[in-house]
Structures are given as C-alpha cells and as structure tokens.
Short mmCIF file of C-alpha atoms in Angstrom, two decimals:
data_model
loop_
_atom_site.label_atom_id
_atom_site.label_comp_id
_atom_site.label_asym_id
_atom_site.label_seq_id
_atom_site.Cartn_x
_atom_site.Cartn_y
_atom_site.Cartn_z
CA UNK A 1344 -0.01 -0.01 0.12
CA UNK A 1345 1.28 3.30 -0.77
CA UNK A 1346 2.07 5.75 1.66
CA UNK A 1347 -0.34 8.38 0.53
CA UNK A 1348 -3.17 5.38 0.78
CA UNK A 1349 -1.83 5.03 4.65
CA UNK A 1350 -1.69 8.48 5.81
CA UNK A 1351 -5.64 8.61 3.87
CA UNK A 1352 -6.15 5.70 5.74
CA UNK A 1353 -5.15 7.42 9.26
CA UNK A 1354 -6.61 10.47 8.48
CA UNK A 1355 -10.23 8.71 8.43
CA UNK A 1356 -9.50 6.99 11.19
CA UNK A 1357 -8.89 9.68 13.19
CA UNK A 1358 -12.01 11.31 12.31
CA UNK A 1359 -13.84 7.74 13.14
CA UNK A 1360 -11.95 7.74 16.49
CA UNK A 1361 -12.89 11.79 16.93
CA UNK A 1362 -15.94 10.68 16.01
CA UNK A 1363 -16.89 7.54 18.32
CA UNK A 1364 -14.76 9.49 21.03
CA UNK A 1365 -17.74 12.25 20.90
CA UNK A 1366 -20.53 9.61 20.81
CA UNK A 1367 -18.61 8.10 24.48
CA UNK A 1368 -18.82 11.48 25.80
CA UNK A 1369 -22.34 11.73 25.20
CA UNK A 1370 -22.71 8.39 26.10
CA UNK A 1371 -21.38 9.62 29.48
CA UNK A 1372 -23.10 12.70 29.88
CA UNK A 1373 -26.50 11.33 28.95
CA UNK A 1374 -25.43 8.24 31.09
CA UNK A 1375 -24.65 9.96 34.39
CA UNK A 1376 -27.29 9.04 36.28
CA UNK A 1377 -25.88 5.76 35.96
CA UNK A 1378 -23.55 5.94 37.91
CA UNK A 1379 -25.09 4.26 40.66
CA UNK A 1380 -25.09 1.11 39.18
CA UNK A 1381 -22.79 -1.98 38.89
CA UNK A 1382 -19.31 -0.96 37.42
CA UNK A 1383 -20.02 -4.29 34.95
CA UNK A 1384 -23.00 -2.88 33.65
CA UNK A 1385 -21.24 -0.03 32.86
CA UNK A 1386 -17.83 -1.65 31.55
CA UNK A 1387 -20.14 -3.66 29.00
CA UNK A 1388 -21.37 -0.27 27.14
CA UNK A 1389 -18.35 0.47 26.71
CA UNK A 1390 -17.28 -2.54 26.18
CA UNK A 1391 -19.77 -2.46 23.41
CA UNK A 1392 -18.60 0.64 21.70
CA UNK A 1393 -15.10 -0.47 21.77
CA UNK A 1394 -16.17 -3.45 19.32
CA UNK A 1395 -16.94 -0.58 16.87
CA UNK A 1396 -13.51 0.48 17.06
CA UNK A 1397 -11.53 -3.13 16.86
CA UNK A 1398 -14.28 -4.00 14.21
CA UNK A 1399 -12.90 -0.56 12.08
CA UNK A 1400 -9.55 -1.05 12.92
CA UNK A 1401 -9.49 -4.50 11.20
CA UNK A 1402 -11.49 -3.38 8.61
CA UNK A 1403 -9.54 -0.50 7.55
CA UNK A 1404 -6.14 -1.34 9.02
CA UNK A 1405 -5.67 -4.98 7.24
CA UNK A 1406 -2.36 -4.62 6.09
CA UNK A 1407 -1.35 -3.74 9.71
CA UNK A 1408 0.10 -6.01 11.57
CA UNK A 1409 -2.01 -7.41 14.06
CA UNK A 1410 0.45 -5.98 16.20
CA UNK A 1411 -0.21 -2.73 15.62
CA UNK A 1412 -3.75 -2.73 15.36
CA UNK A 1413 -4.22 -4.79 19.04
CA UNK A 1414 -1.71 -1.30 20.00
CA UNK A 1415 -3.98 0.86 18.39
CA UNK A 1416 -6.85 -0.15 20.40
CA UNK A 1417 -4.95 -0.44 24.09
CA UNK A 1418 -3.94 3.11 23.07
CA UNK A 1419 -7.48 4.03 23.03
CA UNK A 1420 -8.43 1.72 25.02
CA UNK A 1421 -7.07 2.79 28.00
CA UNK A 1422 -7.07 6.62 26.94
CA UNK A 1423 -7.55 9.13 29.77
CA UNK A 1424 -11.67 8.90 28.59
CA UNK A 1425 -12.48 5.55 28.94
CA UNK A 1426 -10.20 5.53 31.71
CA UNK A 1427 -12.10 8.59 33.45
CA UNK A 1428 -15.06 6.69 33.12
CA UNK A 1429 -13.72 3.41 34.83
CA UNK A 1430 -12.00 5.75 37.09
CA UNK A 1431 -15.36 7.95 37.78
CA UNK A 1432 -17.93 4.79 38.57
CA UNK A 1433 -14.64 2.93 40.94
CA UNK A 1434 -14.42 6.69 42.63
CA UNK A 1435 -18.14 6.67 43.06
CA UNK A 1436 -17.92 3.07 44.71
CA UNK A 1437 -14.93 3.93 46.45
CA UNK A 1438 -16.84 6.97 47.79
CA UNK A 1439 -19.93 5.11 48.79
CA UNK A 1440 -17.95 2.63 50.75
CA UNK A 1441 -16.27 5.62 52.22
CA UNK A 1442 -19.12 6.98 53.38
CA UNK A 1443 -21.08 3.91 54.78
CA UNK A 1444 -17.40 3.28 56.89
CA UNK A 1445 -17.89 6.57 58.36
CA UNK A 1446 -21.10 6.18 58.82
CA UNK A 1447 -20.14 3.09 60.77
CA UNK A 1448 -17.82 4.34 62.35
CA UNK A 1449 -19.47 7.58 63.95
CA UNK A 1450 -22.28 5.19 64.63
CA UNK A 1451 -20.16 3.31 66.92
CA UNK A 1452 -18.14 6.03 67.84
CA UNK A 1453 -22.10 7.90 68.95
CA UNK A 1454 -22.89 4.46 70.49
CA UNK A 1455 -19.54 4.23 72.40
CA UNK A 1456 -19.95 7.67 73.68
CA UNK A 1457 -23.09 7.31 74.51
CA UNK A 1458 -22.01 4.19 76.66
CA UNK A 1459 -19.26 5.94 78.04
CA UNK A 1460 -21.34 8.86 79.41
CA UNK A 1461 -24.17 6.82 80.50
CA UNK A 1462 -20.96 4.40 82.89
CA UNK A 1463 -19.88 7.99 83.91
CA UNK A 1464 -23.38 8.98 84.93
CA UNK A 1465 -23.82 5.89 87.05
CA UNK A 1466 -20.39 6.03 88.75
CA UNK A 1467 -20.68 9.51 89.74
CA UNK A 1468 -24.25 9.08 90.93
CA UNK A 1469 -22.99 6.15 92.66
CA UNK A 1470 -19.94 7.91 94.21
CA UNK A 1471 -21.92 11.03 94.91
CA UNK A 1472 -24.77 8.49 96.41
CA UNK A 1473 -21.07 7.50 98.73
CA UNK A 1474 -20.35 10.29 99.32
CA UNK A 1475 -23.49 11.63 100.91
CA UNK A 1476 -24.06 8.67 102.89
CA UNK A 1477 -20.50 8.87 103.98
CA UNK A 1478 -21.44 12.61 105.06
CA UNK A 1479 -24.54 11.75 106.38
CA UNK A 1480 -22.57 9.28 108.64
CA UNK A 1481 -19.64 11.96 109.36
CA UNK A 1482 -22.85 13.85 110.52
CA UNK A 1483 -24.45 11.92 113.39
CA UNK A 1484 -21.26 9.89 114.29
CA UNK A 1485 -18.15 10.42 116.79
CA UNK A 1486 -15.26 10.32 114.40
CA UNK A 1487 -12.88 8.91 117.07
CA UNK A 1488 -15.51 5.76 118.64
CA UNK A 1489 -18.03 5.50 115.96
CA UNK A 1490 -21.13 6.03 118.70
CA UNK A 1491 -23.85 8.47 117.64
CA UNK A 1492 -22.67 11.85 118.68
CA UNK A 1493 -24.47 14.13 121.07
CA UNK A 1494 -26.03 15.92 118.27
CA UNK A 1495 -27.93 13.09 116.77
CA UNK A 1496 -27.82 11.52 120.33
CA UNK A 1497 -30.26 13.94 121.64
CA UNK A 1498 -33.34 14.28 118.85
CA UNK A 1499 -33.60 10.71 119.00
CA UNK A 1500 -34.07 9.89 122.43
CA UNK A 1501 -36.80 13.08 122.49
CA UNK A 1502 -38.35 10.37 119.81
CA UNK A 1503 -38.00 7.49 121.67
CA UNK A 1504 -39.22 9.13 124.80
CA UNK A 1505 -42.57 10.52 123.03
CA UNK A 1506 -43.03 6.84 121.40
CA UNK A 1507 -42.60 5.00 125.10
CA UNK A 1508 -45.20 7.82 126.69
CA UNK A 1509 -47.64 7.10 123.52
CA UNK A 1510 -47.25 3.34 123.67
CA UNK A 1511 -46.57 2.93 127.29
CA UNK A 1512 -43.40 0.66 126.99
CA UNK A 1513 -40.11 1.25 129.09
CA UNK A 1514 -37.14 3.30 128.22
CA UNK A 1515 -34.47 2.88 129.59
CA UNK A 1516 -31.20 5.18 129.66
CA UNK A 1517 -27.53 4.76 131.07
CA UNK A 1518 -25.24 7.21 131.51
CA UNK A 1519 -21.27 6.31 131.67
CA UNK A 1520 -18.08 7.46 132.57
CA UNK A 1521 -14.70 6.06 132.09
CA UNK A 1522 -13.11 6.11 135.97
CA UNK A 1523 -9.61 7.49 136.44
CA UNK A 1524 -9.63 8.73 132.88
CA UNK A 1525 -7.72 11.82 132.95
CA UNK A 1526 -4.82 9.79 134.81
CA UNK A 1527 -5.10 7.85 132.86
CA UNK A 1528 -4.43 10.27 130.01
CA UNK A 1529 -1.29 12.02 131.45
CA UNK A 1530 0.13 9.15 132.49
CA UNK A 1531 -0.38 7.10 128.74
CA UNK A 1532 -0.76 10.33 126.54
CA UNK A 1533 -3.17 10.86 124.53
CA UNK A 1534 -3.19 7.93 121.57
CA UNK A 1535 -3.24 6.15 124.40
CA UNK A 1536 -5.95 7.66 125.46
CA UNK A 1537 -7.56 7.55 122.14
CA UNK A 1538 -7.45 3.92 122.18
CA UNK A 1539 -9.19 3.63 125.40
CA UNK A 1540 -12.15 5.25 124.20
CA UNK A 1541 -12.33 3.58 120.51
CA UNK A 1542 -12.00 0.09 122.12
CA UNK A 1543 -14.52 0.81 125.05
CA UNK A 1544 -17.19 1.96 122.59
CA UNK A 1545 -16.49 -1.15 120.81
CA UNK A 1546 -16.69 -3.60 123.50
CA UNK A 1547 -19.71 -1.08 125.21
CA UNK A 1548 -21.59 -1.69 121.00
CA UNK A 1549 -20.83 -5.78 121.41
CA UNK A 1550 -22.94 -6.19 124.51
CA UNK A 1551 -26.09 -4.14 122.79
CA UNK A 1552 -29.15 -5.54 121.01
CA UNK A 1553 -29.53 -3.92 117.32
CA UNK A 1554 -32.15 -1.72 118.35
CA UNK A 1555 -30.37 -0.35 121.05
CA UNK A 1556 -28.66 2.91 120.57
CA UNK A 1557 -24.85 3.94 121.84
CA UNK A 1558 -23.67 7.55 121.83
CA UNK A 1559 -20.80 9.88 122.87
CA UNK A 1560 -22.10 11.91 125.25
CA UNK A 1561 -18.88 14.12 125.41
CA UNK A 1562 -15.28 13.35 126.82
CA UNK A 1563 -15.47 10.07 128.39
CA UNK A 1564 -18.84 10.03 129.06
CA UNK A 1565 -21.25 7.37 126.73
CA UNK A 1566 -25.08 7.32 127.31
CA UNK A 1567 -26.64 4.13 126.38
CA UNK A 1568 -30.61 3.85 124.99
CA UNK A 1569 -31.98 0.81 125.83
CA UNK A 1570 -36.00 0.74 124.12
CA UNK A 1571 -38.84 -1.06 125.59
CA UNK A 1572 -36.64 -2.36 128.86
CA UNK A 1573 -37.71 -1.67 132.24
CA UNK A 1574 -35.43 -1.49 135.38
CA UNK A 1575 -34.56 -5.13 135.58
CA UNK A 1576 -33.19 -5.80 132.29
CA UNK A 1577 -31.46 -2.81 132.30
CA UNK A 1578 -29.25 -3.09 135.33
CA UNK A 1579 -28.84 -6.49 133.88
CA UNK A 1580 -27.30 -4.70 130.50
CA UNK A 1581 -26.04 -2.25 132.80
CA UNK A 1582 -23.83 -5.36 134.52
CA UNK A 1583 -22.57 -7.29 130.95
CA UNK A 1584 -21.58 -3.93 129.98
CA UNK A 1585 -19.58 -2.87 133.26
CA UNK A 1586 -17.93 -6.77 133.41
CA UNK A 1587 -16.84 -6.00 129.38
CA UNK A 1588 -15.10 -2.88 130.07
CA UNK A 1589 -13.55 -3.96 133.72
CA UNK A 1590 -12.99 -7.65 133.32
CA UNK A 1591 -10.82 -8.11 130.11
CA UNK A 1592 -7.68 -5.53 129.79
CA UNK A 1593 -6.70 -3.23 127.66
CA UNK A 1594 -3.25 -3.49 125.94
CA UNK A 1595 -1.22 -0.14 125.06
CA UNK A 1596 2.93 -0.81 123.87
CA UNK A 1597 2.63 -4.49 125.26
CA UNK A 1598 1.60 -3.43 127.93
CA UNK A 1599 -2.06 -5.00 129.72
CA UNK A 1600 -3.99 -1.99 131.58
CA UNK A 1601 -7.01 -2.23 133.34
CA UNK A 1602 -10.08 -0.09 133.12
CA UNK A 1603 -13.39 0.25 135.20
CA UNK A 1604 -16.49 2.41 134.08
CA UNK A 1605 -18.91 3.43 136.59
CA UNK A 1606 -22.91 4.00 135.53
CA UNK A 1607 -26.21 5.08 135.94
CA UNK A 1608 -29.23 3.97 135.21
CA UNK A 1609 -32.85 5.48 135.29
CA UNK A 1610 -36.15 4.35 133.84
CA UNK A 1611 -39.29 5.48 132.38
CA UNK A 1612 -41.63 5.99 133.29
CA UNK A 1613 -40.66 5.47 137.18
CA UNK A 1614 -37.76 8.49 137.16
CA UNK A 1615 -39.02 10.94 134.49
CA UNK A 1616 -41.77 12.55 132.90
CA UNK A 1617 -39.67 13.84 130.40
CA UNK A 1618 -36.10 13.33 128.52
CA UNK A 1619 -34.68 15.83 129.93
CA UNK A 1620 -35.48 14.41 133.59
CA UNK A 1621 -34.35 10.57 132.37
CA UNK A 1622 -31.32 12.34 130.94
CA UNK A 1623 -30.58 14.06 134.23
CA UNK A 1624 -31.48 11.19 136.90
CA UNK A 1625 -29.06 8.86 135.02
CA UNK A 1626 -26.89 11.35 135.65
CA UNK A 1627 -27.25 12.09 139.12
CA UNK A 1628 -27.16 8.37 139.33
CA UNK A 1629 -23.73 8.17 137.78
CA UNK A 1630 -22.15 10.88 140.14
CA UNK A 1631 -23.13 8.98 142.92
CA UNK A 1632 -21.90 6.01 141.38
CA UNK A 1633 -18.18 7.85 141.26
CA UNK A 1634 -18.49 9.39 144.46
CA UNK A 1635 -18.99 5.48 145.96
CA UNK A 1636 -16.16 4.25 145.14
CA UNK A 1637 -16.74 3.74 141.01
CA UNK A 1638 -16.55 0.81 139.03
CA UNK A 1639 -20.26 -0.21 139.73
CA UNK A 1640 -24.06 0.56 138.43
CA UNK A 1641 -26.30 2.95 140.15
CA UNK A 1642 -29.37 3.43 139.96
CA UNK A 1643 -32.37 6.04 139.84
#
C-alpha cells in the first residue's frame, strides 16, 4: 500500500475515532445518573462501543500487523476518556464505601460515647451517693469512737421517749463514765487515751441489741438508750457492760492495762415524765456511782 493511501486511511481513522469519542462523551453525559449502577454494567456498555473501534480498525488496517492494531486498540481503550469513565465509577463506589464506613464509625463512636457517658453518669451517681452516705454518717457519729454523737443522740432520745409515752412501753437510759480517765491520759498520753475510748465504744456496742443506741456524750462519757427495757433488764445490761470493760485488759505498747467504768441508770416511767428528766436522773445516779467507789452501777 502506498504511503499516501496509508496516510489517508489513518486520517479517516482519526476522524472515526474523534466521532466515536464524541459519541462516548455524549453517552457519558446522558448516562450520568447511571453511576450508581454496578461497574460491570457500565463497563459492558463501553465494551460495546469499543467493539466498533475494533471492527473499524480491522477493516481499515488489514495490511497493518495484528500487533500494530492491538497497540492502537490498547492506546484507545486505555485512553484518558474511557479510563476516566471507569475511574469515576470506581471512585463513586469507593466514596460510597467510604461514606458507609464513616457512617458506621460515627454510629459506633456515638454508641460508644453514649455508653461511656451513661457509665460515667452511673459511676458519678454512685460516687455521689457514697459520699452523701459517708457525709450523713459523719454528721451523726463520733469520728474517734464510731458511736452516735450528742447532736444526733438527744433528738433520738426525745423521739424514743415520745414513742414510749404513747405506747406505754418502758425506756431505760444508762449514763457511763470511764473511771480515772484523766489520770490515764496524763500517764500514757493522748494517743493511749484515744485508743481506750475507741476500744471502750467497741466493747460496749458488742454487748447491745440492734435496737439499742450507743452515743458518746462528751469526753470520756457514753450514753446508752434501751427502748422497751424496764429497770430489771436495764440493770442486767449495765452489769454486762461493766464486766465487758473491767474484766478484760486493754493493751498499749505491750502493757496490759485495766480500765473500769461507772454507770448511772434511769427508767421511764419510774424516774421521769419527760426525756430531759430521764437523762438527768441517769446523770445524777452516775455521780453517786463515782462518789461511792466507782466501777459500779447505781440506779436512780
């Protein structure tokens, strides 16, 4: 084939290629909404158009080697326009996948955040409840001995007295003082004195019923409220408390130390018509116990 004819054929091919590219561009614009479809379907449409190119190349360039025709075909099939089309489809799928992944990550993060917030709220609520409970406990108890403090004990005494007055039940009260505590404190020091106070409170409480109430009234004085207990049972309780303190030694720095207590006892209705009288009667009986030898129980 002459060079002029080849050149003419090539020019015709270029025209056909240009026209075909225009058609493909038209298809691309018209099929823009089809980007959501599967890649295989769109690729098939492109392959149909490329088949036209393949046939045209074969018909117009029969004298050109199959290798040269294949090169032209590959040059076109790998061209930017077609490649861009496929890339757009692939990119769309990647974007959709990415958006789906981001959405899932956001949902997981939101769910995890919600769970963490709920957990933190639960933990904070629990902590606040514990702190409130601890604060309430500190407000009504003596820090050193664990017994109820005077500020809490006195209203409880009035309440229990009112209950006993309405129901006709007995109510007994024990006023307790550690004998010679000042001398002990001066001899062994305040840390030893604090240890004796704490241990005394522990021993007293171990001898009481659940409904009984132990309070630290001040200094080395303790008070015990016994709801529903008359004089005889109150006397037995007082003796049990006295022995629990006096018959078992205390230990301080390896030394066995013996401590005794004096107890004043009063009972409603025999010794009082109101709560303040019940308390005063027990205190007066305690003074008598201290003056008459200590380490004893005296009834009002």
